[in-house]
XYZ file of C-alpha atoms in Angstrom:
728
model
C 83.014 233.377 160.466
C 81.218 235.536 158.136
C 82.549 238.365 160.519
C 85.539 237.413 160.142
C 85.561 237.298 156.527
C 83.968 241.169 157.021
C 86.469 242.401 159.518
C 89.735 240.326 157.071
C 88.556 243.099 154.436
C 87.760 246.061 155.925
C 91.207 245.782 157.125
C 92.792 245.159 154.962
C 91.642 247.707 152.666
C 93.208 250.355 155.692
C 96.814 249.052 155.041
C 99.259 251.461 153.942
C 102.331 249.954 152.032
C 105.652 250.528 154.211
C 107.549 253.761 153.481
C 111.028 251.962 152.813
C 113.712 254.223 152.963
C 117.229 252.595 150.630
C 119.332 255.357 151.496
C 122.997 252.997 150.352
C 123.918 252.455 146.943
C 122.745 247.961 146.389
C 126.313 247.950 144.835
C 127.705 249.051 148.315
C 125.755 246.789 150.375
C 125.460 243.232 148.674
C 126.961 240.730 151.160
C 127.392 242.724 154.023
C 125.914 239.900 156.148
C 128.618 237.002 154.615
C 131.094 235.765 155.408
C 132.791 236.114 151.468
C 136.204 236.745 150.433
C 136.262 240.563 151.564
C 135.309 239.446 155.049
C 137.108 236.550 154.864
C 140.220 238.743 154.243
C 140.008 241.087 156.961
C 138.704 238.590 159.513
C 141.714 235.150 159.138
C 145.562 234.635 158.731
C 146.388 234.271 155.625
C 146.927 229.794 156.425
C 142.986 230.367 157.223
C 142.026 232.059 153.643
C 143.596 229.896 151.529
C 142.905 226.366 153.659
C 139.107 227.579 153.483
C 139.324 229.177 148.738
C 141.534 225.881 148.436
C 138.134 223.897 149.943
C 135.906 226.081 147.975
C 137.479 225.139 144.609
C 139.652 222.155 144.758
C 137.385 220.573 147.457
C 140.275 220.028 150.039
C 139.882 219.172 153.744
C 139.637 221.468 156.242
C 142.375 220.600 158.974
C 141.144 220.860 162.506
C 143.930 223.068 163.538
C 143.389 226.109 161.177
C 139.198 225.511 161.366
C 139.640 226.943 165.205
C 141.626 229.593 163.848
C 138.484 230.115 160.882
C 135.783 229.677 163.806
C 137.757 232.475 165.794
C 137.868 235.223 162.266
C 134.406 234.014 161.811
C 132.916 234.495 165.437
C 134.797 238.468 165.689
C 132.742 239.054 162.076
C 129.250 237.112 163.430
C 129.782 239.667 166.766
C 130.819 242.282 165.173
C 128.025 242.568 163.249
C 125.678 242.208 166.544
C 124.896 237.922 165.777
C 124.438 236.808 169.580
C 123.940 232.347 168.518
C 125.310 230.960 165.636
C 123.582 227.603 163.906
C 123.827 225.384 161.680
C 121.566 225.436 159.084
C 121.552 223.001 157.208
C 118.206 221.347 155.097
C 116.478 218.196 155.403
C 113.955 215.976 154.003
C 111.204 218.327 155.581
C 111.478 220.448 152.285
C 112.244 223.105 155.120
C 115.312 224.578 156.622
C 115.919 223.837 159.713
C 118.331 225.477 162.131
C 119.212 224.935 166.027
C 119.985 227.732 167.681
C 122.989 228.526 169.917
C 124.402 231.210 172.092
C 128.386 231.776 171.825
C 128.394 232.822 175.558
C 129.964 230.217 177.923
C 130.356 231.323 182.029
C 133.588 230.990 183.486
C 132.373 230.930 186.237
C 132.899 233.661 189.743
C 130.598 235.407 187.956
C 132.756 235.286 184.710
C 131.785 234.281 180.703
C 133.174 234.845 177.221
C 131.612 234.308 173.681
C 132.856 231.145 172.566
C 132.985 229.228 169.165
C 135.088 226.655 168.380
C 136.087 224.718 165.197
C 135.140 222.077 167.036
C 131.434 223.591 166.616
C 131.859 225.026 163.395
C 133.115 221.849 161.497
C 130.681 219.562 162.815
C 127.845 219.241 165.344
C 125.311 216.433 167.222
C 121.662 217.525 166.081
C 118.945 214.991 167.366
C 117.587 213.815 164.191
C 114.675 211.380 164.947
C 112.347 213.991 163.918
C 113.906 214.266 160.481
C 112.161 212.325 157.803
C 114.549 209.489 157.490
C 113.108 206.370 154.748
C 113.992 204.349 157.224
C 117.163 204.814 157.716
C 117.624 204.903 161.656
C 115.729 203.483 164.555
C 114.632 205.705 166.446
C 116.959 204.264 169.685
C 119.734 205.116 166.745
C 118.668 209.739 166.875
C 122.001 210.897 166.200
C 122.724 212.885 163.016
C 125.938 215.046 162.446
C 125.825 218.062 160.761
C 129.093 218.457 158.680
C 130.322 222.490 157.318
C 130.206 223.100 153.750
C 133.061 225.930 152.820
C 131.387 226.286 149.712
C 128.411 228.044 150.639
C 129.423 231.196 152.786
C 128.392 231.696 156.270
C 125.756 234.420 156.531
C 123.868 235.920 159.557
C 120.112 236.257 159.580
C 118.912 238.730 162.384
C 121.288 237.792 165.644
C 122.564 234.831 164.371
C 125.585 233.095 162.336
C 124.196 231.050 160.065
C 126.634 228.111 158.954
C 125.595 225.430 155.943
C 125.683 222.213 156.328
C 125.216 218.633 155.053
C 123.058 216.005 157.343
C 124.169 212.649 157.791
C 123.109 209.421 159.987
C 125.637 208.549 162.307
C 126.127 205.958 159.556
C 126.815 208.060 157.121
C 124.456 208.562 154.856
C 122.729 211.196 153.802
C 119.159 212.749 155.597
C 118.999 216.450 153.342
C 119.239 217.180 150.342
C 122.807 219.247 149.878
C 124.843 215.578 150.639
C 123.294 214.174 147.144
C 123.763 217.518 145.183
C 127.464 218.321 146.533
C 128.312 214.529 144.763
C 126.135 215.578 141.439
C 128.325 218.471 141.297
C 131.686 216.647 141.578
C 130.704 214.025 139.333
C 129.643 216.172 136.066
C 132.503 218.465 137.290
C 134.931 215.668 136.515
C 132.799 214.123 133.608
C 132.759 217.566 132.288
C 136.684 217.506 132.678
C 137.616 214.932 131.086
C 134.873 216.315 127.767
C 136.542 219.111 128.295
C 139.901 218.128 127.318
C 138.817 217.059 123.556
C 138.722 220.945 122.614
C 140.595 222.429 125.751
C 143.582 221.372 128.027
C 143.822 224.262 129.996
C 140.039 223.414 131.450
C 140.673 222.293 135.049
C 137.061 222.844 137.151
C 133.232 222.891 135.675
C 130.680 224.449 137.346
C 127.000 223.417 136.931
C 125.383 227.004 137.363
C 122.004 227.578 138.644
C 119.624 230.322 138.003
C 115.882 230.141 139.177
C 112.883 232.659 138.988
C 110.312 232.057 141.540
C 106.780 232.835 141.434
C 104.721 233.658 144.967
C 101.071 235.235 145.505
C 100.868 238.265 148.125
C 97.530 237.507 150.268
C 97.217 239.949 152.350
C 97.570 238.072 156.008
C 94.074 239.382 157.198
C 92.250 237.569 154.266
C 94.128 234.354 154.461
C 93.404 233.856 158.292
C 90.691 233.894 157.491
C 90.614 230.738 155.925
C 91.243 227.057 157.196
C 93.013 225.884 154.112
C 94.770 228.583 153.332
C 96.100 228.598 156.517
C 96.353 225.002 156.705
C 97.283 223.576 153.555
C 98.750 226.797 151.357
C 95.914 226.641 149.301
C 92.024 226.853 148.641
C 90.770 223.827 148.515
C 87.182 225.746 148.062
C 86.023 228.391 146.137
C 83.787 229.386 143.152
C 86.388 231.331 140.765
C 85.520 234.801 140.643
C 84.120 236.806 137.275
C 86.959 238.415 136.061
C 90.330 236.395 136.856
C 93.180 237.103 134.392
C 91.380 236.146 131.096
C 92.141 240.646 130.206
C 96.432 239.706 130.661
C 96.326 242.878 132.415
C 97.857 242.359 135.926
C 101.037 240.411 133.841
C 104.008 243.005 133.668
C 101.846 245.365 135.204
C 102.305 248.994 136.742
C 103.326 246.435 140.408
C 101.082 247.717 143.616
C 102.124 249.888 146.245
C 102.199 247.716 148.705
C 103.497 245.250 147.136
C 106.315 246.902 145.864
C 106.869 247.877 149.360
C 107.308 244.764 149.596
C 110.051 243.861 147.279
C 111.883 247.079 148.048
C 112.306 246.065 151.268
C 112.806 242.246 150.166
C 115.471 243.166 147.873
C 117.663 244.733 150.807
C 117.203 241.813 152.767
C 118.659 240.242 149.707
C 122.000 242.536 149.041
C 123.228 242.336 152.418
C 122.622 238.309 152.651
C 124.125 238.403 149.228
C 121.722 237.067 147.438
C 121.747 238.487 143.738
C 118.181 239.349 142.573
C 118.541 241.608 140.106
C 114.661 240.833 138.095
C 111.134 241.524 139.606
C 107.066 241.963 138.088
C 103.778 240.880 138.217
C 102.799 237.329 136.859
C 99.598 236.126 134.740
C 97.538 235.788 137.694
C 95.931 238.377 139.520
C 98.035 239.109 143.292
C 101.228 237.138 141.192
C 104.300 238.323 141.872
C 107.973 236.895 140.181
C 111.145 237.747 141.396
C 115.079 235.951 139.805
C 118.719 236.610 140.525
C 122.127 236.480 137.640
C 122.950 232.650 138.115
C 125.431 230.839 140.333
C 126.796 228.437 140.857
C 124.822 225.605 141.389
C 124.970 224.514 145.332
C 125.518 227.710 146.120
C 121.467 229.522 143.887
C 120.248 226.058 145.832
C 121.180 227.852 149.495
C 120.092 231.154 148.072
C 116.546 230.666 147.153
C 116.039 227.747 150.479
C 116.977 230.908 152.762
C 115.145 233.289 150.292
C 112.036 231.132 150.726
C 112.530 231.688 154.204
C 112.910 235.288 154.488
C 110.525 236.339 152.252
C 107.215 235.100 154.758
C 109.730 236.824 157.324
C 109.318 240.475 155.576
C 105.724 239.214 154.378
C 104.368 239.552 158.403
C 105.890 243.014 158.589
C 104.249 243.881 155.921
C 100.834 242.099 156.624
C 101.545 239.724 153.960
C 101.443 235.612 153.635
C 103.393 234.415 150.869
C 102.164 231.242 149.468
C 104.546 229.789 147.722
C 101.930 226.745 147.050
C 102.338 225.158 142.863
C 98.441 225.373 142.617
C 96.980 228.185 145.804
C 93.816 228.699 143.700
C 91.919 226.959 140.833
C 91.221 228.741 137.489
C 93.981 231.047 137.035
C 97.792 230.610 136.748
C 99.955 227.939 139.491
C 103.771 228.657 139.602
C 106.678 227.337 139.112
C 109.951 227.697 139.832
C 111.934 227.482 136.527
C 115.555 226.121 136.799
C 117.472 227.700 133.948
C 120.579 225.228 134.167
C 124.071 225.637 132.977
C 127.892 224.342 132.872
C 130.371 227.016 132.716
C 134.730 225.937 133.040
C 136.854 227.122 135.341
C 138.353 229.596 131.916
C 135.079 232.133 131.976
C 132.932 229.391 128.693
C 129.647 228.865 128.837
C 129.566 225.305 127.686
C 126.009 226.248 126.238
C 126.323 229.252 124.236
C 128.069 228.568 121.198
C 131.433 230.527 119.947
C 134.003 232.703 117.746
C 135.088 229.347 116.025
C 133.838 226.118 114.628
C 136.428 224.535 116.895
C 133.915 226.408 119.660
C 131.079 225.743 118.445
C 131.391 221.694 117.911
C 131.950 221.732 121.485
C 128.827 223.549 123.014
C 127.292 220.447 120.040
C 128.850 218.271 122.556
C 126.889 219.548 125.164
C 124.316 220.020 123.991
C 123.322 217.218 121.952
C 125.031 215.305 124.974
C 122.170 217.572 127.394
C 118.642 215.672 124.538
C 120.593 212.578 125.195
C 120.753 212.262 128.726
C 116.718 213.551 129.111
C 115.615 211.393 125.724
C 117.377 208.517 128.092
C 116.034 209.496 131.638
C 112.547 211.929 131.018
C 110.869 209.257 134.468
C 113.836 210.467 136.701
C 113.387 213.678 135.587
C 109.369 214.014 136.193
C 109.944 212.129 139.099
C 112.655 214.646 140.529
C 109.803 216.962 140.328
C 107.069 215.051 142.045
C 104.653 216.474 144.499
C 101.301 216.412 145.709
C 101.160 220.683 144.507
C 102.974 220.184 141.785
C 100.183 217.454 140.417
C 97.091 220.301 140.093
C 99.739 222.727 138.579
C 101.290 220.153 135.336
C 99.170 220.632 132.611
C 96.856 223.490 133.388
C 97.354 226.696 132.665
C 100.634 227.964 130.670
C 102.614 225.256 133.130
C 104.295 222.191 130.878
C 102.580 218.276 131.157
C 103.371 215.814 133.306
C 105.087 214.971 129.624
C 109.247 215.818 129.754
C 110.184 216.774 126.568
C 113.162 218.931 125.186
C 112.478 221.868 122.588
C 115.612 223.203 120.806
C 113.527 226.449 117.963
C 113.718 225.343 113.972
C 116.972 226.296 113.594
C 118.952 224.165 116.529
C 116.603 221.486 115.029
C 117.575 221.890 111.479
C 121.370 221.908 112.445
C 120.696 218.833 113.975
C 118.944 217.225 111.389
C 122.418 217.991 109.009
C 124.158 217.336 111.706
C 122.639 213.604 111.580
C 123.493 212.879 107.145
C 127.279 213.304 108.300
C 129.221 210.411 106.828
C 129.521 206.976 108.675
C 133.401 207.043 110.105
C 136.175 209.314 108.158
C 134.316 212.650 106.952
C 136.231 213.580 103.003
C 137.901 216.771 103.588
C 134.416 218.417 101.680
C 132.615 217.300 104.315
C 134.651 218.457 107.342
C 134.933 221.632 105.283
C 131.606 222.312 104.895
C 130.629 220.945 108.411
C 132.950 223.740 109.674
C 132.232 226.472 107.804
C 128.068 226.397 107.068
C 126.638 224.400 109.628
C 129.305 224.378 113.150
C 130.126 227.207 112.047
C 127.173 229.105 111.576
C 125.791 227.926 114.734
C 126.284 231.441 117.055
C 124.309 233.730 113.874
C 121.095 231.028 113.723
C 120.611 231.766 117.340
C 121.329 235.372 117.326
C 117.264 236.032 116.963
C 115.956 232.204 117.867
C 114.479 232.707 121.142
C 112.214 230.753 122.754
C 108.550 230.576 122.106
C 106.801 227.224 123.506
C 105.977 228.296 127.159
C 104.602 224.062 127.010
C 107.865 222.883 127.383
C 108.919 221.159 130.304
C 113.111 221.689 128.974
C 113.783 224.294 126.643
C 117.048 225.309 124.490
C 117.078 229.546 125.832
C 119.609 230.212 124.395
C 122.683 229.656 126.715
C 121.341 227.562 128.805
C 118.559 224.988 129.733
C 115.342 226.146 130.875
C 113.574 223.134 133.501
C 110.511 224.847 133.666
C 108.296 221.717 135.364
C 110.206 222.312 139.010
C 107.161 223.091 141.576
C 107.202 226.932 143.154
C 107.612 225.355 146.313
C 110.403 222.581 145.199
C 113.804 222.572 146.647
C 116.491 223.106 143.678
C 119.089 220.742 144.462
C 116.404 217.799 144.172
C 115.678 218.245 140.575
C 119.762 219.647 140.060
C 121.101 216.574 141.806
C 119.828 214.529 138.818
C 120.045 216.240 136.636
C 123.517 216.938 137.502
C 123.297 212.918 137.454
C 122.322 212.064 134.425
C 124.399 214.550 132.721
C 127.351 213.810 134.500
C 126.163 210.005 133.207
C 125.945 210.567 129.783
C 128.878 212.796 129.014
C 131.048 209.189 130.706
C 129.546 207.720 128.287
C 130.324 209.428 125.280
C 134.664 209.877 126.506
C 134.113 206.399 126.318
C 132.382 205.794 123.366
C 134.601 209.097 121.513
C 137.729 207.600 122.735
C 136.716 204.235 120.758
C 135.925 205.006 117.708
C 139.922 207.848 118.583
C 141.673 204.040 119.606
C 140.285 201.200 117.338
C 139.211 203.303 114.104
C 141.936 205.154 113.689
C 139.626 208.938 113.638
C 140.570 212.209 114.572
C 138.918 213.787 117.004
C 136.332 215.887 116.092
C 136.319 212.572 113.561
C 135.024 210.464 116.000
C 133.176 213.890 118.128
C 130.897 213.970 115.117
C 130.186 210.137 114.234
C 128.867 209.701 118.651
C 127.527 212.890 117.902
C 125.525 211.934 114.668
C 124.658 208.532 116.729
C 123.082 210.266 119.579
C 120.632 212.768 117.709
C 119.101 209.885 116.217
C 118.812 208.272 118.903
C 116.964 211.365 120.977
C 114.489 212.044 118.764
C 111.576 211.008 120.944
C 112.169 213.708 123.230
C 112.432 216.891 120.962
C 109.156 218.239 120.390
C 107.926 221.612 118.936
C 103.945 222.155 119.380
C 101.744 222.334 121.978
C 102.403 220.193 124.286
C 98.720 220.823 125.890
C 97.287 219.776 122.815
C 95.511 215.774 122.904
C 98.312 215.324 119.584
C 100.828 215.912 121.984
C 99.505 213.630 124.332
C 98.800 211.128 121.657
C 102.172 211.367 119.828
C 104.178 211.535 123.173
C 102.367 207.740 124.334
C 103.447 206.332 120.887
C 107.044 207.639 121.194
C 107.221 205.789 124.637
C 107.573 208.711 126.811
C 106.566 208.076 130.023
C 103.087 210.826 131.160
C 102.841 210.204 134.995
C 100.556 212.912 135.397
C 100.128 212.400 139.405
C 103.955 211.140 142.532
C 102.273 208.297 143.188
C 103.366 207.133 139.351
C 106.014 209.868 138.761
C 107.723 208.226 142.131
C 108.111 205.498 140.760
C 111.270 205.803 138.498
C 113.104 206.321 142.199
C 114.017 202.899 142.761
C 114.165 201.356 139.370
C 117.251 199.152 138.813
C 118.137 201.490 136.298
C 118.223 204.879 138.115
C 119.638 202.847 141.789
C 122.260 202.118 139.484
C 123.054 205.550 137.870
C 123.112 207.293 141.277
C 125.528 204.330 142.741
C 127.606 204.231 139.937
C 128.375 208.100 140.570
C 128.722 208.115 144.432
C 126.075 210.079 144.881
C 123.263 207.934 146.637
C 123.584 204.047 147.067
C 120.425 202.005 146.861
C 119.582 202.810 151.062
C 119.453 206.615 150.193
C 117.285 206.048 147.027
C 115.185 203.663 149.050
C 114.656 206.083 151.828
C 113.981 209.662 149.176
C 111.698 207.505 147.405
C 109.635 205.696 150.822
C 109.807 209.989 152.076
C 108.054 211.458 149.439
C 105.508 208.632 149.086
C 104.629 208.701 152.780
C 105.031 213.652 152.495
C 102.330 212.523 149.642
C 99.835 210.597 151.594
C 100.238 213.153 155.187
C 98.890 216.020 152.496
C 95.710 214.083 150.894
C 95.473 213.911 154.620
C 95.822 216.416 156.088
C 93.871 218.595 153.089
C 91.367 215.229 153.124
C 90.418 216.236 156.909
C 90.648 219.863 156.801
C 87.932 219.389 153.561
C 85.523 217.787 155.504
C 85.975 220.003 158.066
C 85.158 223.112 155.821
C 82.065 221.865 154.566
C 80.515 220.417 157.174
C 81.091 223.210 160.068
C 81.419 225.857 157.998
C 79.855 225.180 154.114
C 76.665 223.617 155.148
C 75.633 225.271 158.198
C 76.150 228.455 156.220
C 73.692 227.138 153.594
C 71.024 225.332 156.522
C 70.984 229.216 157.849
C 70.084 230.899 154.424
C 67.848 227.691 153.809
C 65.544 229.157 157.219
C 65.375 232.592 155.708
C 63.967 230.751 152.533
C 61.470 229.717 154.850
C 60.831 231.516 157.036
C 60.292 233.701 153.898
C 58.106 231.080 151.880
C 55.117 230.240 155.177
C 54.669 234.430 155.458
C 53.761 234.524 151.639
C 51.633 232.263 152.344
C 50.190 233.097 155.175
C 49.416 236.565 153.302
C 48.385 234.516 150.386
C 47.264 232.118 151.440
C 46.766 229.155 148.514
C 48.074 231.576 146.092
C 51.397 231.231 147.876
C 53.410 228.511 145.596
C 53.002 231.607 142.482
C 54.977 233.595 143.930
C 57.508 231.976 146.281
C 58.486 229.133 143.408
C 61.418 230.224 142.850
C 62.496 230.102 146.483
C 60.586 226.464 146.797
C 63.435 225.658 144.369
C 66.670 227.145 146.268
C 65.407 225.728 149.420
C 65.262 222.409 147.041
C 68.673 222.959 145.145
C 70.347 223.773 148.285
C 68.965 220.789 149.916
C 70.306 218.399 147.189
C 73.704 220.288 147.923
C 73.981 220.018 151.587
C 73.112 215.973 150.746
C 75.925 215.467 148.555
C 78.221 216.730 150.407
C 77.015 215.245 153.842
C 77.122 212.072 151.694
C 80.487 212.674 150.367
C 82.635 213.913 152.806
C 81.381 210.423 155.124
C 82.279 208.832 151.622
C 85.612 210.318 151.840
C 85.765 210.067 155.446
C 85.633 205.985 155.062
C 88.141 205.723 152.332
C 90.670 207.420 154.162
C 89.719 205.111 157.307
C 90.704 202.049 154.262
C 93.509 203.588 153.258
C 95.129 204.698 156.527
C 94.581 200.410 156.808
C 97.255 200.008 154.169
C 100.809 198.633 155.335
C 102.718 199.222 151.292
C 103.608 202.596 150.898
C 103.313 201.892 147.696
C 99.752 200.643 147.257
C 98.353 203.215 150.661
C 99.746 206.567 148.105
C 97.697 205.562 144.421
C 94.766 204.280 147.499
C 95.254 208.150 148.673
C 95.733 209.366 144.983
C 92.955 207.084 142.971
C 90.633 206.999 145.865
C 90.190 210.006 148.587
C 91.740 212.388 146.528
C 89.316 212.217 143.014
C 86.165 212.756 146.109
C 87.088 216.412 146.549
C 86.846 217.168 143.069
C 83.057 216.682 144.009
C 82.751 217.997 147.389
C 84.073 221.105 146.372
C 81.346 221.209 142.966
C 79.227 221.186 145.770
C 80.561 224.001 148.019
C 80.899 226.548 145.161
C 77.361 226.076 143.564
C 76.332 226.633 147.236
C 78.729 230.070 147.345
C 76.542 231.249 143.809
C 72.895 230.558 146.139
C 73.789 231.285 149.906
C 73.697 235.321 150.574
C 76.910 236.833 150.523
C 76.955 238.330 154.060
C 75.965 234.704 155.523
C 79.131 233.863 153.854
C 81.365 232.464 155.815
C 85.044 232.424 153.616
C 86.211 234.781 152.076
C 86.044 234.743 147.782
C 88.082 234.507 145.309
C 88.143 238.086 144.480
C 88.864 239.301 147.606
C 91.727 236.789 148.371
C 92.723 238.496 144.627
C 91.382 241.490 143.873
C 92.385 243.345 147.709
C 95.663 245.248 146.290
């Protein structure tokens, strides 16, 4: 293995950046491989085009006859772009994307054939659902699942395949994917937000949730990555001593992008342009060989599809550049992990960002309404929001190296905190003319001015207001954004529905004017939501104690966090809004618990293999060299050899101690795994893996990492951190 390590290092040092030629402006190629409005106008009849646009903007159904016209136009467009196959592209509960390719080709007999793609093939297909996670929704013999076209997310061509974004449901109707609940949640928040917007603007007919994600990732030379079994099988390093130099000098963040990485980024961005993914920002991140790219925000459903597609494309482009992309939240201990900050807001069809202050007191009251309702929604559902970002890999990141803690809190900044304090003192009931004037002119009216320089400074908050949006920072880098976005939009929809009921009650029963009623309810919400607001250091022990006093959850592990998904409160919330029924909620809980168990199980097996079959034999080999050295000294110096060989003897003993600890801990871990595997209850099994199996990883790693410092570098088989992180 040491030969493989040094061969990989040598090969990585000879790599040259690929030459990337960009002959066209990005604006000219943007969306060239997307069946967007421009393409539809060219390839569809007016009736077919209007049918698709109505489905996108109004949610109307597309007639099957019209679907035939659409499919014909889509096929002709795809073939003109070199496509030979089509697929229903969906997002099952595996966390990745799925596709089954079918050719347009169909024989007619007599040696003839045509390219065929009908409306039925566009609208619906029946892939075998038996091998996808289903959480007990269906039996193996009930294998049918349905994929159904989502016209709100445009079809695209990748390679030679026309990809049609779809939902994926069981034949009994339950959602087996991430997209279906997301679409339902977006519909719920749209309806609820429009109702509230009517207080301020009667012309609002639709509200879209927007999402701008920031994708962090590591780029590792493919040869070096292939020399590490743990990276190959788990996406992270399960052992490895930290490099003498890590990120402590802060010399990588926003630094000059290395040539090979730059070539990769340019190639990736070119592909993104063709696919209509509006990537705009790229830079070095904090850790060595860590980078970030981010797009301009987009409608949430489309943004989720774009991010899922991007993660696929990143890996494929990386192969061309002899890189491996690591999307794991914590691939390397001791340096920053990777997140995927989700920047979320709500916007109206009249062009107003509901989380951005306006030019008039009324528009600012609208801003405060949605701003404070968001805080209230998070305050009332912080455990559910934490559950939405829970995973075995994200557990490693939360609370470490700049990532926010597992405690959900909201950061709004000093200036807005003062505004809320002023609003908290609003008179109960009717406002005096003086108070109303003072509120509108000096509190609400001046919000744009106070926000001008009030940018976000707190990197330890999991949910922060950043000027015209909220940034959900706790989302992990390899997560499907649909999970947190479904939850966030659902809790916001529920909150806005409650808000409207309470405001209407004050108007109808207390005869308050609309703005007075709004102020009164917002005042109560501020009082009830104080616990979630926090401006200090999220890493401090003091905050952990304070959060406990406030009654905030601190679910540090996935098994703890996921319980929130199957509480009566959570199930009722999703059922009430028509997002998920009880069966779907419980299925997701079971799937995510099962995935957690399997991730830890795989990591345990890989770690045991590396420790016993790579590390221990290497340590023994080096120990034998030391023993031969001691024997030689004894032959030459006789009884005086101990004085000269004392350090070697100490090393031999130290190595033996580490070997013994590794072997005993691997045995202990294996036995704990066997015991855990016998547990039938999914929750108890997950907790056993979390509390009994996983902690032994640290003990095994400790002794392996100590041996890495003791054993001759020429013998060590595993590519080291300094090589993985500093080979550009």
